[in-house]
PDB file of C-alpha atoms in Angstrom:
ATOM      1  CA  PHE A1396      22.170  17.232 -63.454  1.00 54.00           C
ATOM      2  CA  VAL A1397      18.844  17.370 -65.294  1.00 53.00           C
ATOM      3  CA  SER A1398      16.075  15.355 -63.870  1.00 54.00           C
ATOM      4  CA  LEU A1399      14.087  13.812 -66.491  1.00 54.00           C
ATOM      5  CA  GLY A1400      10.901  13.801 -64.382  1.00 54.00           C
ATOM      6  CA  GLY A1401      11.247  17.469 -63.977  1.00 54.00           C
ATOM      7  CA  LEU A1402      11.604  17.900 -67.866  1.00 53.00           C
ATOM      8  CA  ILE A1403       7.937  16.306 -68.010  1.00 62.00           C
ATOM      9  CA  THR A1404       6.485  18.191 -65.229  1.00 64.00           C
ATOM     10  CA  SER A1405       8.202  21.639 -65.182  1.00 59.00           C
ATOM     11  CA  LYS A1406       7.387  24.683 -66.948  1.00 66.00           C
ATOM     12  CA  SER A1407      10.724  25.225 -68.250  1.00 69.00           C
ATOM     13  CA  PHE A1408      14.189  23.419 -68.923  1.00 70.00           C
ATOM     14  CA  LEU A1409      15.617  25.360 -66.021  1.00 72.00           C
ATOM     15  CA  ASP A1410      13.000  24.038 -63.563  1.00 71.00           C
ATOM     16  CA  SER A1411      14.250  20.539 -64.239  1.00 71.00           C
ATOM     17  CA  VAL A1412      17.953  21.396 -63.426  1.00 75.00           C
ATOM     18  CA  GLU A1413      19.251  20.403 -59.970  1.00 79.00           C
ATOM     19  CA  PHE A1414      22.485  21.379 -58.312  1.00 85.00           C
ATOM     20  CA  ASP A1415      23.904  19.055 -55.807  1.00 90.00           C
ATOM     21  CA  PRO A1416      26.742  21.046 -53.725  1.00 91.00           C
ATOM     22  CA  THR A1417      27.814  17.491 -52.204  1.00 93.00           C
ATOM     23  CA  ALA A1418      28.475  15.970 -55.763  1.00 93.00           C
ATOM     24  CA  GLN A1419      31.773  15.971 -57.343  1.00 93.00           C
ATOM     25  CA  THR A1420      32.537  17.696 -60.688  1.00 93.00           C
ATOM     26  CA  HIS A1421      34.141  15.477 -63.289  1.00 93.00           C
ATOM     27  CA  PHE A1422      36.612  16.312 -65.824  1.00 95.00           C
ATOM     28  CA  HIS A1423      36.818  13.694 -68.574  1.00 92.00           C
ATOM     29  CA  VAL A1424      40.050  13.999 -70.789  1.00 91.00           C
ATOM     30  CA  ILE A1425      39.807  12.816 -74.345  1.00 89.00           C
ATOM     31  CA  ASP A1426      42.954  11.957 -76.442  1.00 87.00           C
ATOM     32  CA  ARG A1427      42.289  13.874 -79.866  1.00 83.00           C
ATOM     33  CA  ARG A1428      44.757  11.716 -81.475  1.00 86.00           C
ATOM     34  CA  LEU A1429      43.549   8.406 -80.222  1.00 87.00           C
ATOM     35  CA  ARG A1430      39.812   9.534 -79.867  1.00 88.00           C
ATOM     36  CA  LYS A1431      39.215   7.925 -76.600  1.00 89.00           C
ATOM     37  CA  HIS A1432      38.759   8.689 -72.966  1.00 90.00           C
ATOM     38  CA  VAL A1433      42.016   8.464 -71.224  1.00 88.00           C
ATOM     39  CA  ALA A1434      41.406   9.978 -67.850  1.00 89.00           C
ATOM     40  CA  THR A1435      38.821  11.393 -65.299  1.00 92.00           C
ATOM     41  CA  TYR A1436      39.504  14.217 -62.538  1.00 95.00           C
ATOM     42  CA  GLU A1437      37.383  15.355 -59.896  1.00 95.00           C
ATOM     43  CA  HIS A1438      36.814  18.519 -57.835  1.00 96.00           C
ATOM     44  CA  ASP A1439      34.212  20.016 -55.684  1.00 96.00           C
ATOM     45  CA  ALA A1440      31.033  20.997 -57.082  1.00 95.00           C
ATOM     46  CA  PHE A1441      30.856  24.422 -58.947  1.00 94.00           C
ATOM     47  CA  TYR A1442      28.675  25.670 -61.743  1.00 91.00           C
ATOM     48  CA  CYS A1443      29.960  26.808 -65.103  1.00 90.00           C
ATOM     49  CA  PHE A1444      28.108  28.361 -68.225  1.00 85.00           C
ATOM     50  CA  HIS A1445      31.171  28.809 -70.428  1.00 89.00           C
ATOM     51  CA  THR A1446      34.749  27.836 -70.704  1.00 91.00           C
ATOM     52  CA  ILE A1447      37.408  30.163 -71.945  1.00 91.00           C
ATOM     53  CA  ASN A1448      40.264  27.767 -73.294  1.00 92.00           C
ATOM     54  CA  ALA A1449      42.152  24.437 -72.311  1.00 93.00           C
ATOM     55  CA  PHE A1450      45.779  23.937 -73.222  1.00 93.00           C
ATOM     56  CA  GLU A1451      48.667  21.471 -72.366  1.00 92.00           C
ATOM     57  CA  ALA A1452      51.724  22.807 -70.540  1.00 92.00           C
ATOM     58  CA  GLY A1453      54.422  20.349 -69.642  1.00 92.00           C
ATOM     59  CA  ASN A1454      52.548  17.184 -68.711  1.00 92.00           C
ATOM     60  CA  ASP A1455      49.499  18.818 -67.160  1.00 94.00           C
ATOM     61  CA  VAL A1456      46.183  19.953 -69.019  1.00 94.00           C
ATOM     62  CA  HIS A1457      44.883  23.337 -67.832  1.00 95.00           C
ATOM     63  CA  VAL A1458      41.173  24.231 -68.361  1.00 95.00           C
ATOM     64  CA  ARG A1459      40.147  27.887 -67.926  1.00 93.00           C
ATOM     65  CA  LEU A1460      36.490  28.742 -67.235  1.00 93.00           C
ATOM     66  CA  CYS A1461      34.112  31.205 -65.696  1.00 91.00           C
ATOM     67  CA  SER A1462      32.798  29.363 -62.483  1.00 92.00           C
ATOM     68  CA  TYR A1463      30.054  30.105 -60.004  1.00 90.00           C
ATOM     69  CA  GLU A1464      30.109  28.667 -56.370  1.00 90.00           C
ATOM     70  CA  ASN A1465      26.549  27.348 -57.030  1.00 88.00           C
ATOM     71  CA  ALA A1466      23.795  27.082 -59.665  1.00 85.00           C
ATOM     72  CA  MET A1467      21.881  30.161 -58.185  1.00 83.00           C
ATOM     73  CA  CYS A1468      22.781  32.140 -61.079  1.00 81.00           C
ATOM     74  CA  MET A1469      20.607  29.994 -63.264  1.00 79.00           C
ATOM     75  CA  LYS A1470      17.656  31.016 -61.106  1.00 76.00           C
ATOM     76  CA  LEU A1471      18.406  34.617 -60.870  1.00 78.00           C
ATOM     77  CA  LEU A1472      19.553  35.398 -64.347  1.00 72.00           C
ATOM     78  CA  ASN A1473      16.224  34.324 -65.866  1.00 71.00           C
ATOM     79  CA  LEU A1474      14.238  36.721 -68.106  1.00 72.00           C
ATOM     80  CA  ASP A1475      11.491  37.316 -65.310  1.00 73.00           C
ATOM     81  CA  ASN A1476      13.853  38.386 -62.670  1.00 72.00           C
ATOM     82  CA  MET A1477      16.055  40.567 -64.777  1.00 70.00           C
ATOM     83  CA  SER A1478      12.998  42.224 -66.191  1.00 74.00           C
ATOM     84  CA  ARG A1479      11.554  42.937 -62.784  1.00 71.00           C
ATOM     85  CA  ARG A1480      14.782  44.570 -61.822  1.00 62.00           C
ATOM     86  CA  SER A1481      13.889  43.389 -58.352  1.00 61.00           C
ATOM     87  CA  GLY A1482      17.000  44.880 -56.738  1.00 63.00           C
ATOM     88  CA  CYS A1483      18.399  41.304 -55.896  1.00 66.00           C
ATOM     89  CA  GLU A1484      22.096  41.121 -56.426  1.00 73.00           C
ATOM     90  CA  TYR A1485      23.164  38.830 -59.106  1.00 75.00           C
ATOM     91  CA  PRO A1486      25.872  36.313 -58.671  1.00 80.00           C
ATOM     92  CA  LEU A1487      29.328  37.014 -60.293  1.00 84.00           C
ATOM     93  CA  SER A1488      31.447  34.409 -61.935  1.00 88.00           C
ATOM     94  CA  THR A1489      35.251  34.141 -61.121  1.00 90.00           C
ATOM     95  CA  VAL A1490      37.704  33.317 -63.806  1.00 91.00           C
ATOM     96  CA  THR A1491      39.011  30.089 -62.850  1.00 93.00           C
ATOM     97  CA  GLN A1492      41.837  27.544 -63.806  1.00 95.00           C
ATOM     98  CA  PHE A1493      41.719  23.883 -63.239  1.00 97.00           C
ATOM     99  CA  THR A1494      44.869  21.944 -63.634  1.00 96.00           C
ATOM    100  CA  LEU A1495      44.724  18.362 -64.461  1.00 95.00           C
ATOM    101  CA  PRO A1496      48.193  17.016 -63.433  1.00 94.00           C
ATOM    102  CA  GLY A1497      49.746  14.472 -65.608  1.00 91.00           C
ATOM    103  CA  ALA A1498      46.694  14.392 -67.955  1.00 89.00           C
ATOM    104  CA  ALA A1499      48.811  15.445 -70.905  1.00 85.00           C
ATOM    105  CA  ARG A1500      51.023  12.047 -70.354  1.00 81.00           C
ATOM    106  CA  HIS A1501      47.896  10.165 -69.107  1.00 66.00           C
ATOM    107  CA  ASP A1502      49.385   9.554 -65.753  1.00 54.00           C
ATOM    108  CA  ALA A1503      46.135   9.602 -64.152  1.00 50.00           C
ATOM    109  CA  VAL A1504      44.974   6.632 -66.207  1.00 49.00           C
ATOM    110  CA  GLU A1505      45.162   2.775 -65.227  1.00 46.00           C
ATOM    111  CA  THR A1506      44.660   0.272 -68.199  1.00 44.00           C
ATOM    112  CA  ASP A1507      41.759  -1.575 -66.444  1.00 46.00           C
ATOM    113  CA  SER A1508      38.771   0.859 -66.873  1.00 52.00           C
ATOM    114  CA  ALA A1509      36.997  -1.092 -63.923  1.00 41.00           C
ATOM    115  CA  SER A1510      39.771   0.044 -61.594  1.00 41.00           C
ATOM    116  CA  LYS A1511      40.529   3.440 -63.095  1.00 56.00           C
ATOM    117  CA  ARG A1512      41.438   5.843 -60.324  1.00 58.00           C
ATOM    118  CA  ARG A1513      40.051   9.475 -60.375  1.00 79.00           C
ATOM    119  CA  ALA A1514      42.686  12.113 -59.847  1.00 91.00           C
ATOM    120  CA  ARG A1515      42.107  15.342 -58.062  1.00 94.00           C
ATOM    121  CA  ALA A1516      41.989  18.511 -60.226  1.00 95.00           C
ATOM    122  CA  GLU A1517      43.757  21.552 -58.789  1.00 95.00           C
ATOM    123  CA  ARG A1518      41.797  24.829 -58.773  1.00 95.00           C
ATOM    124  CA  ARG A1519      43.137  28.311 -58.800  1.00 93.00           C
ATOM    125  CA  ASP A1520      41.156  31.590 -59.198  1.00 91.00           C
ATOM    126  CA  ILE A1521      42.989  33.622 -61.759  1.00 86.00           C
ATOM    127  CA  ASN A1522      41.548  37.057 -60.970  1.00 74.00           C
ATOM    128  CA  SER A1523      38.578  37.350 -58.378  1.00 72.00           C
ATOM    129  CA  SER A1524      38.227  41.082 -59.210  1.00 75.00           C
ATOM    130  CA  VAL A1525      37.263  40.128 -62.934  1.00 73.00           C
ATOM    131  CA  HIS A1526      33.783  38.931 -63.426  1.00 76.00           C
ATOM    132  CA  LEU A1527      32.692  37.686 -66.805  1.00 76.00           C
ATOM    133  CA  ASP A1528      30.817  35.173 -68.812  1.00 76.00           C
ATOM    134  CA  LEU A1529      30.535  34.556 -72.598  1.00 75.00           C
ATOM    135  CA  PRO A1530      34.317  35.178 -73.015  1.00 79.00           C
ATOM    136  CA  TRP A1531      35.946  35.312 -76.228  1.00 75.00           C
ATOM    137  CA  ILE A1532      39.718  34.751 -77.065  1.00 78.00           C
ATOM    138  CA  ASN A1533      41.542  35.281 -80.389  1.00 77.00           C
ATOM    139  CA  PRO A1534      41.357  32.095 -82.039  1.00 75.00           C
ATOM    140  CA  ARG A1535      45.033  31.775 -82.838  1.00 79.00           C
ATOM    141  CA  PHE A1536      45.297  31.275 -78.970  1.00 75.00           C
ATOM    142  CA  ALA A1537      42.777  28.363 -78.719  1.00 75.00           C
ATOM    143  CA  ARG A1538      44.448  25.264 -77.179  1.00 75.00           C
ATOM    144  CA  LYS A1539      47.378  27.450 -76.197  1.00 74.00           C
ATOM    145  CA  GLU A1540      48.820  28.954 -73.060  1.00 79.00           C
ATOM    146  CA  HIS A1541      47.933  32.706 -73.083  1.00 69.00           C
ATOM    147  CA  ARG A1542      48.159  35.657 -70.523  1.00 63.00           C
TER     148      ARG A1542
END
């Protein structure tokens, strides 16, 4: 999250960003047709710069992204550290897929927003030997299942 006090007193935006490893990551599902929030899913904390794709398969929504275990990459991948070539080992992302069970059918939703339960997202590392960020896919495959 971004600390507003940190924004005022910090030298950079990066200095005001805090990572809480005990917090939950939230996936908010928006129905594109209804144009409204229909579900929220949770998973353990992780950090992500960029998504790869999201698509429906059966009753589930799948979200593919480049994930990091924590936000240390933000501190290490700043211009000062990279220009120093200090010999530190930079963290590598993992291509990860999160499955939101029943999200395509809105199974994770109750009608009363005050009592809306939060379902658990399922995590699967797709290929731990491939480390990338700023991914690009062919636009014809956006929002579609792909290899």
